[in-house]
mmCIF file with all atom_site columns, C-alpha atoms and ligand atoms in Angstrom:
data_model
loop_
_atom_site.group_PDB
_atom_site.id
_atom_site.type_symbol
_atom_site.label_atom_id
_atom_site.label_alt_id
_atom_site.label_comp_id
_atom_site.label_asym_id
_atom_site.label_entity_id
_atom_site.label_seq_id
_atom_site.pdbx_PDB_ins_code
_atom_site.Cartn_x
_atom_site.Cartn_y
_atom_site.Cartn_z
_atom_site.occupancy
_atom_site.B_iso_or_equiv
_atom_site.pdbx_formal_charge
_atom_site.auth_seq_id
_atom_site.auth_comp_id
_atom_site.auth_asym_id
_atom_site.auth_atom_id
_atom_site.pdbx_PDB_model_num
ATOM   1   C  CA  . UNK A 1 1   ? 131.471 123.708 35.180 1.00 0.00 ? 2   UNK A CA  1
ATOM   2   C  CA  . UNK A 1 2   ? 129.954 120.441 36.263 1.00 0.00 ? 3   UNK A CA  1
ATOM   3   C  CA  . UNK A 1 3   ? 127.579 122.061 38.973 1.00 0.00 ? 4   UNK A CA  1
ATOM   4   C  CA  . UNK A 1 4   ? 124.352 121.243 39.855 1.00 0.00 ? 5   UNK A CA  1
ATOM   5   C  CA  . UNK A 1 5   ? 123.058 124.469 40.891 1.00 0.00 ? 6   UNK A CA  1
ATOM   6   C  CA  . UNK A 1 6   ? 125.081 126.415 38.205 1.00 0.00 ? 7   UNK A CA  1
ATOM   7   C  CA  . UNK A 1 7   ? 122.864 124.199 35.773 1.00 0.00 ? 8   UNK A CA  1
ATOM   8   C  CA  . UNK A 1 8   ? 119.590 125.119 37.528 1.00 0.00 ? 9   UNK A CA  1
ATOM   9   C  CA  . UNK A 1 9   ? 120.741 129.189 37.245 1.00 0.00 ? 10  UNK A CA  1
ATOM   10  C  CA  . UNK A 1 10  ? 121.391 128.358 33.659 1.00 0.00 ? 11  UNK A CA  1
ATOM   11  C  CA  . UNK A 1 11  ? 117.878 126.617 33.183 1.00 0.00 ? 12  UNK A CA  1
ATOM   12  C  CA  . UNK A 1 12  ? 119.740 123.383 32.071 1.00 0.00 ? 13  UNK A CA  1
ATOM   13  C  CA  . UNK A 1 13  ? 118.111 121.587 34.877 1.00 0.00 ? 14  UNK A CA  1
ATOM   14  C  CA  . UNK A 1 14  ? 114.492 122.101 36.027 1.00 0.00 ? 15  UNK A CA  1
ATOM   15  C  CA  . UNK A 1 15  ? 113.725 123.551 39.411 1.00 0.00 ? 16  UNK A CA  1
ATOM   16  C  CA  . UNK A 1 16  ? 110.578 124.910 41.056 1.00 0.00 ? 17  UNK A CA  1
ATOM   17  C  CA  . UNK A 1 17  ? 111.651 128.560 41.105 1.00 0.00 ? 18  UNK A CA  1
ATOM   18  C  CA  . UNK A 1 18  ? 110.110 130.856 43.514 1.00 0.00 ? 19  UNK A CA  1
ATOM   19  C  CA  . UNK A 1 19  ? 111.949 134.074 42.714 1.00 0.00 ? 20  UNK A CA  1
ATOM   20  C  CA  . UNK A 1 20  ? 114.784 135.247 40.417 1.00 0.00 ? 21  UNK A CA  1
ATOM   21  C  CA  . UNK A 1 21  ? 116.699 138.477 40.093 1.00 0.00 ? 22  UNK A CA  1
ATOM   22  C  CA  . UNK A 1 22  ? 120.082 139.549 38.589 1.00 0.00 ? 23  UNK A CA  1
ATOM   23  C  CA  . UNK A 1 23  ? 121.988 138.112 41.646 1.00 0.00 ? 24  UNK A CA  1
ATOM   24  C  CA  . UNK A 1 24  ? 120.147 135.156 43.230 1.00 0.00 ? 25  UNK A CA  1
ATOM   25  C  CA  . UNK A 1 25  ? 117.625 132.585 42.247 1.00 0.00 ? 26  UNK A CA  1
ATOM   26  C  CA  . UNK A 1 26  ? 115.244 130.914 44.997 1.00 0.00 ? 27  UNK A CA  1
ATOM   27  C  CA  . UNK A 1 27  ? 113.681 127.328 44.450 1.00 0.00 ? 28  UNK A CA  1
ATOM   28  C  CA  . UNK A 1 28  ? 111.947 124.669 46.397 1.00 0.00 ? 29  UNK A CA  1
ATOM   29  C  CA  . UNK A 1 29  ? 114.261 122.128 47.853 1.00 0.00 ? 30  UNK A CA  1
ATOM   30  C  CA  . UNK A 1 30  ? 113.711 118.514 45.973 1.00 0.00 ? 31  UNK A CA  1
ATOM   31  C  CA  . UNK A 1 31  ? 113.698 116.755 49.470 1.00 0.00 ? 32  UNK A CA  1
ATOM   32  C  CA  . UNK A 1 32  ? 111.946 119.221 51.739 1.00 0.00 ? 33  UNK A CA  1
ATOM   33  C  CA  . UNK A 1 33  ? 112.670 118.827 55.520 1.00 0.00 ? 34  UNK A CA  1
ATOM   34  C  CA  . UNK A 1 34  ? 109.700 121.076 56.326 1.00 0.00 ? 35  UNK A CA  1
ATOM   35  C  CA  . UNK A 1 35  ? 106.437 122.076 54.901 1.00 0.00 ? 36  UNK A CA  1
ATOM   36  C  CA  . UNK A 1 36  ? 108.248 125.134 53.447 1.00 0.00 ? 37  UNK A CA  1
ATOM   37  C  CA  . UNK A 1 37  ? 111.917 124.428 52.398 1.00 0.00 ? 38  UNK A CA  1
ATOM   38  C  CA  . UNK A 1 38  ? 113.488 126.436 49.574 1.00 0.00 ? 39  UNK A CA  1
ATOM   39  C  CA  . UNK A 1 39  ? 117.001 127.313 48.829 1.00 0.00 ? 40  UNK A CA  1
ATOM   40  C  CA  . UNK A 1 40  ? 118.445 130.820 48.031 1.00 0.00 ? 41  UNK A CA  1
ATOM   41  C  CA  . UNK A 1 41  ? 121.439 130.555 45.841 1.00 0.00 ? 42  UNK A CA  1
ATOM   42  C  CA  . UNK A 1 42  ? 123.699 133.267 44.265 1.00 0.00 ? 43  UNK A CA  1
ATOM   43  C  CA  . UNK A 1 43  ? 124.040 133.077 40.258 1.00 0.00 ? 44  UNK A CA  1
ATOM   44  C  CA  . UNK A 1 44  ? 127.748 133.514 40.803 1.00 0.00 ? 45  UNK A CA  1
ATOM   45  C  CA  . UNK A 1 45  ? 129.414 129.916 41.546 1.00 0.00 ? 46  UNK A CA  1
ATOM   46  C  CA  . UNK A 1 46  ? 130.828 130.186 44.980 1.00 0.00 ? 47  UNK A CA  1
ATOM   47  C  CA  . UNK A 1 47  ? 131.734 126.537 46.104 1.00 0.00 ? 48  UNK A CA  1
ATOM   48  C  CA  . UNK A 1 48  ? 131.540 126.898 50.136 1.00 0.00 ? 49  UNK A CA  1
ATOM   49  C  CA  . UNK A 1 49  ? 130.930 129.609 52.625 1.00 0.00 ? 50  UNK A CA  1
ATOM   50  C  CA  . UNK A 1 50  ? 134.743 129.575 52.937 1.00 0.00 ? 51  UNK A CA  1
ATOM   51  C  CA  . UNK A 1 51  ? 135.113 131.163 49.530 1.00 0.00 ? 52  UNK A CA  1
ATOM   52  C  CA  . UNK A 1 52  ? 132.983 134.262 50.179 1.00 0.00 ? 53  UNK A CA  1
ATOM   53  C  CA  . UNK A 1 53  ? 135.232 137.081 49.415 1.00 0.00 ? 54  UNK A CA  1
ATOM   54  C  CA  . UNK A 1 54  ? 134.954 140.903 50.424 1.00 0.00 ? 55  UNK A CA  1
ATOM   55  C  CA  . UNK A 1 55  ? 133.588 141.627 46.881 1.00 0.00 ? 56  UNK A CA  1
ATOM   56  C  CA  . UNK A 1 56  ? 130.698 139.432 47.793 1.00 0.00 ? 57  UNK A CA  1
ATOM   57  C  CA  . UNK A 1 57  ? 129.460 141.068 50.871 1.00 0.00 ? 58  UNK A CA  1
ATOM   58  C  CA  . UNK A 1 58  ? 126.475 142.832 49.178 1.00 0.00 ? 59  UNK A CA  1
ATOM   59  C  CA  . UNK A 1 59  ? 125.664 139.556 47.375 1.00 0.00 ? 60  UNK A CA  1
ATOM   60  C  CA  . UNK A 1 60  ? 125.713 137.542 50.856 1.00 0.00 ? 61  UNK A CA  1
ATOM   61  C  CA  . UNK A 1 61  ? 123.359 140.244 52.351 1.00 0.00 ? 62  UNK A CA  1
ATOM   62  C  CA  . UNK A 1 62  ? 121.170 140.210 49.410 1.00 0.00 ? 63  UNK A CA  1
ATOM   63  C  CA  . UNK A 1 63  ? 120.882 136.332 49.755 1.00 0.00 ? 64  UNK A CA  1
ATOM   64  C  CA  . UNK A 1 64  ? 119.851 136.878 53.497 1.00 0.00 ? 65  UNK A CA  1
ATOM   65  C  CA  . UNK A 1 65  ? 117.313 139.578 52.640 1.00 0.00 ? 66  UNK A CA  1
ATOM   66  C  CA  . UNK A 1 66  ? 115.757 137.562 49.769 1.00 0.00 ? 67  UNK A CA  1
ATOM   67  C  CA  . UNK A 1 67  ? 115.567 134.543 52.387 1.00 0.00 ? 68  UNK A CA  1
ATOM   68  C  CA  . UNK A 1 68  ? 113.448 136.482 54.840 1.00 0.00 ? 69  UNK A CA  1
ATOM   69  C  CA  . UNK A 1 69  ? 111.230 138.350 52.377 1.00 0.00 ? 70  UNK A CA  1
ATOM   70  C  CA  . UNK A 1 70  ? 110.186 134.930 50.566 1.00 0.00 ? 71  UNK A CA  1
ATOM   71  C  CA  . UNK A 1 71  ? 109.829 133.142 53.965 1.00 0.00 ? 72  UNK A CA  1
ATOM   72  C  CA  . UNK A 1 72  ? 107.412 135.627 54.939 1.00 0.00 ? 73  UNK A CA  1
ATOM   73  C  CA  . UNK A 1 73  ? 105.659 135.599 51.510 1.00 0.00 ? 74  UNK A CA  1
ATOM   74  C  CA  . UNK A 1 74  ? 105.255 131.824 51.910 1.00 0.00 ? 75  UNK A CA  1
ATOM   75  C  CA  . UNK A 1 75  ? 103.646 132.191 55.105 1.00 0.00 ? 76  UNK A CA  1
ATOM   76  C  CA  . UNK A 1 76  ? 106.563 131.717 57.647 1.00 0.00 ? 77  UNK A CA  1
ATOM   77  C  CA  . UNK A 1 77  ? 105.348 134.830 59.741 1.00 0.00 ? 78  UNK A CA  1
ATOM   78  C  CA  . UNK A 1 78  ? 105.626 132.625 62.750 1.00 0.00 ? 79  UNK A CA  1
ATOM   79  C  CA  . UNK A 1 79  ? 109.249 132.184 62.477 1.00 0.00 ? 80  UNK A CA  1
ATOM   80  C  CA  . UNK A 1 80  ? 111.662 130.208 60.255 1.00 0.00 ? 81  UNK A CA  1
ATOM   81  C  CA  . UNK A 1 81  ? 115.231 128.706 60.139 1.00 0.00 ? 82  UNK A CA  1
ATOM   82  C  CA  . UNK A 1 82  ? 118.084 129.482 57.898 1.00 0.00 ? 83  UNK A CA  1
ATOM   83  C  CA  . UNK A 1 83  ? 121.052 127.187 57.694 1.00 0.00 ? 84  UNK A CA  1
ATOM   84  C  CA  . UNK A 1 84  ? 123.953 127.264 55.345 1.00 0.00 ? 85  UNK A CA  1
ATOM   85  C  CA  . UNK A 1 85  ? 126.280 123.864 55.651 1.00 0.00 ? 86  UNK A CA  1
ATOM   86  C  CA  . UNK A 1 86  ? 130.141 124.477 54.970 1.00 0.00 ? 87  UNK A CA  1
ATOM   87  C  CA  . UNK A 1 87  ? 132.165 121.520 53.722 1.00 0.00 ? 88  UNK A CA  1
ATOM   88  C  CA  . UNK A 1 88  ? 131.897 117.871 55.022 1.00 0.00 ? 89  UNK A CA  1
ATOM   89  C  CA  . UNK A 1 89  ? 131.524 118.318 58.649 1.00 0.00 ? 90  UNK A CA  1
ATOM   90  C  CA  . UNK A 1 90  ? 129.081 120.881 58.112 1.00 0.00 ? 91  UNK A CA  1
ATOM   91  C  CA  . UNK A 1 91  ? 126.890 118.464 56.055 1.00 0.00 ? 92  UNK A CA  1
ATOM   92  C  CA  . UNK A 1 92  ? 127.266 120.371 52.716 1.00 0.00 ? 93  UNK A CA  1
ATOM   93  C  CA  . UNK A 1 93  ? 126.572 117.902 49.682 1.00 0.00 ? 94  UNK A CA  1
ATOM   94  C  CA  . UNK A 1 94  ? 126.138 120.519 46.707 1.00 0.00 ? 95  UNK A CA  1
ATOM   95  C  CA  . UNK A 1 95  ? 129.456 122.799 46.471 1.00 0.00 ? 96  UNK A CA  1
ATOM   96  C  CA  . UNK A 1 96  ? 127.530 125.944 45.273 1.00 0.00 ? 97  UNK A CA  1
ATOM   97  C  CA  . UNK A 1 97  ? 126.570 127.967 48.355 1.00 0.00 ? 98  UNK A CA  1
ATOM   98  C  CA  . UNK A 1 98  ? 122.829 128.011 49.131 1.00 0.00 ? 99  UNK A CA  1
ATOM   99  C  CA  . UNK A 1 99  ? 120.766 129.253 52.116 1.00 0.00 ? 100 UNK A CA  1
ATOM   100 C  CA  . UNK A 1 100 ? 118.215 126.673 53.406 1.00 0.00 ? 101 UNK A CA  1
ATOM   101 C  CA  . UNK A 1 101 ? 115.194 128.256 54.423 1.00 0.00 ? 102 UNK A CA  1
ATOM   102 C  CA  . UNK A 1 102 ? 112.881 126.084 56.573 1.00 0.00 ? 103 UNK A CA  1
ATOM   103 C  CA  . UNK A 1 103 ? 109.272 126.845 57.984 1.00 0.00 ? 104 UNK A CA  1
ATOM   104 C  CA  . UNK A 1 104 ? 105.762 126.088 58.940 1.00 0.00 ? 105 UNK A CA  1
ATOM   105 C  CA  . UNK A 1 105 ? 107.050 123.610 61.552 1.00 0.00 ? 106 UNK A CA  1
ATOM   106 C  CA  . UNK A 1 106 ? 108.315 123.753 64.808 1.00 0.00 ? 107 UNK A CA  1
ATOM   107 C  CA  . UNK A 1 107 ? 112.194 124.029 64.756 1.00 0.00 ? 108 UNK A CA  1
ATOM   108 C  CA  . UNK A 1 108 ? 114.273 122.497 67.384 1.00 0.00 ? 109 UNK A CA  1
ATOM   109 C  CA  . UNK A 1 109 ? 117.641 123.303 68.866 1.00 0.00 ? 110 UNK A CA  1
ATOM   110 C  CA  . UNK A 1 110 ? 120.378 121.705 68.779 1.00 0.00 ? 111 UNK A CA  1
ATOM   111 C  CA  . UNK A 1 111 ? 119.910 120.634 65.179 1.00 0.00 ? 112 UNK A CA  1
ATOM   112 C  CA  . UNK A 1 112 ? 121.251 117.230 64.149 1.00 0.00 ? 113 UNK A CA  1
HETATM 113 P  P1  . AMP B 2 .   ? 123.273 120.659 51.396 1.00 0.00 ? 523 AMP B P1  1
HETATM 114 O  O1  . AMP B 2 .   ? 123.521 119.176 52.007 1.00 0.00 ? 523 AMP B O1  1
HETATM 115 O  O2  . AMP B 2 .   ? 123.331 121.658 52.461 1.00 0.00 ? 523 AMP B O2  1
HETATM 116 O  O3  . AMP B 2 .   ? 124.502 120.966 50.497 1.00 0.00 ? 523 AMP B O3  1
HETATM 117 O  O4  . AMP B 2 .   ? 121.960 120.888 50.652 1.00 0.00 ? 523 AMP B O4  1
HETATM 118 C  C1  . AMP B 2 .   ? 121.767 120.501 49.252 1.00 0.00 ? 523 AMP B C1  1
HETATM 119 C  C2  . AMP B 2 .   ? 120.383 120.520 49.056 1.00 0.00 ? 523 AMP B C2  1
HETATM 120 O  O5  . AMP B 2 .   ? 120.081 120.568 47.818 1.00 0.00 ? 523 AMP B O5  1
HETATM 121 C  C3  . AMP B 2 .   ? 119.587 119.397 49.719 1.00 0.00 ? 523 AMP B C3  1
HETATM 122 O  O6  . AMP B 2 .   ? 118.569 119.578 50.714 1.00 0.00 ? 523 AMP B O6  1
HETATM 123 C  C4  . AMP B 2 .   ? 118.950 118.539 48.398 1.00 0.00 ? 523 AMP B C4  1
HETATM 124 O  O7  . AMP B 2 .   ? 117.913 118.038 48.928 1.00 0.00 ? 523 AMP B O7  1
HETATM 125 C  C5  . AMP B 2 .   ? 118.749 119.764 47.735 1.00 0.00 ? 523 AMP B C5  1
HETATM 126 N  N1  . AMP B 2 .   ? 118.986 119.580 46.152 1.00 0.00 ? 523 AMP B N1  1
HETATM 127 C  C6  . AMP B 2 .   ? 119.784 118.559 45.555 1.00 0.00 ? 523 AMP B C6  1
HETATM 128 N  N2  . AMP B 2 .   ? 119.446 118.583 44.244 1.00 0.00 ? 523 AMP B N2  1
HETATM 129 C  C7  . AMP B 2 .   ? 118.239 119.511 43.984 1.00 0.00 ? 523 AMP B C7  1
HETATM 130 C  C8  . AMP B 2 .   ? 117.631 119.809 42.952 1.00 0.00 ? 523 AMP B C8  1
HETATM 131 N  N3  . AMP B 2 .   ? 117.827 119.268 41.634 1.00 0.00 ? 523 AMP B N3  1
HETATM 132 N  N4  . AMP B 2 .   ? 116.609 120.666 43.127 1.00 0.00 ? 523 AMP B N4  1
HETATM 133 C  C9  . AMP B 2 .   ? 116.201 121.272 44.335 1.00 0.00 ? 523 AMP B C9  1
HETATM 134 N  N5  . AMP B 2 .   ? 117.116 120.782 45.276 1.00 0.00 ? 523 AMP B N5  1
HETATM 135 C  C10 . AMP B 2 .   ? 118.053 120.030 45.324 1.00 0.00 ? 523 AMP B C10 1
HETATM 136 ZN ZN1 . ZN  B 3 .   ? 127.953 126.428 40.693 1.00 0.00 ? 524 ZN  B ZN1 1
#
């Protein structure tokens, strides 16, 4: 499958990995939008948030749990932002789901 993030999971494309277990990988975003900006992705290929199925519920929770644990480990105890963009109108550019975690700067609302 020609998927950038599957290639990162497989180790075929390098990434600055922060954490990995049997279900997820976390790595620094290549174009950070905040002093801390990393992505948490499932090892399983899921194209968009709309493709999450009931059988993926534990995996989805594990992505969230991993995000908050790593955010705090990386010094975002004052707060952080998570985002998952879905499809074109949501601003998604890589079609393998990923949770953005941004921190160590003040986040604003509404987002752009
Ligand atoms: P999205 O627009 O929500 O699909 O986010 C895709 C994110 O992946 C963007 O923030 C990109 O900067 C990031 N990205 C693209 N290629 C890589 C890569 N090779 N390593 C790390 N992050 C990447
Ligand atoms: Zn993939």
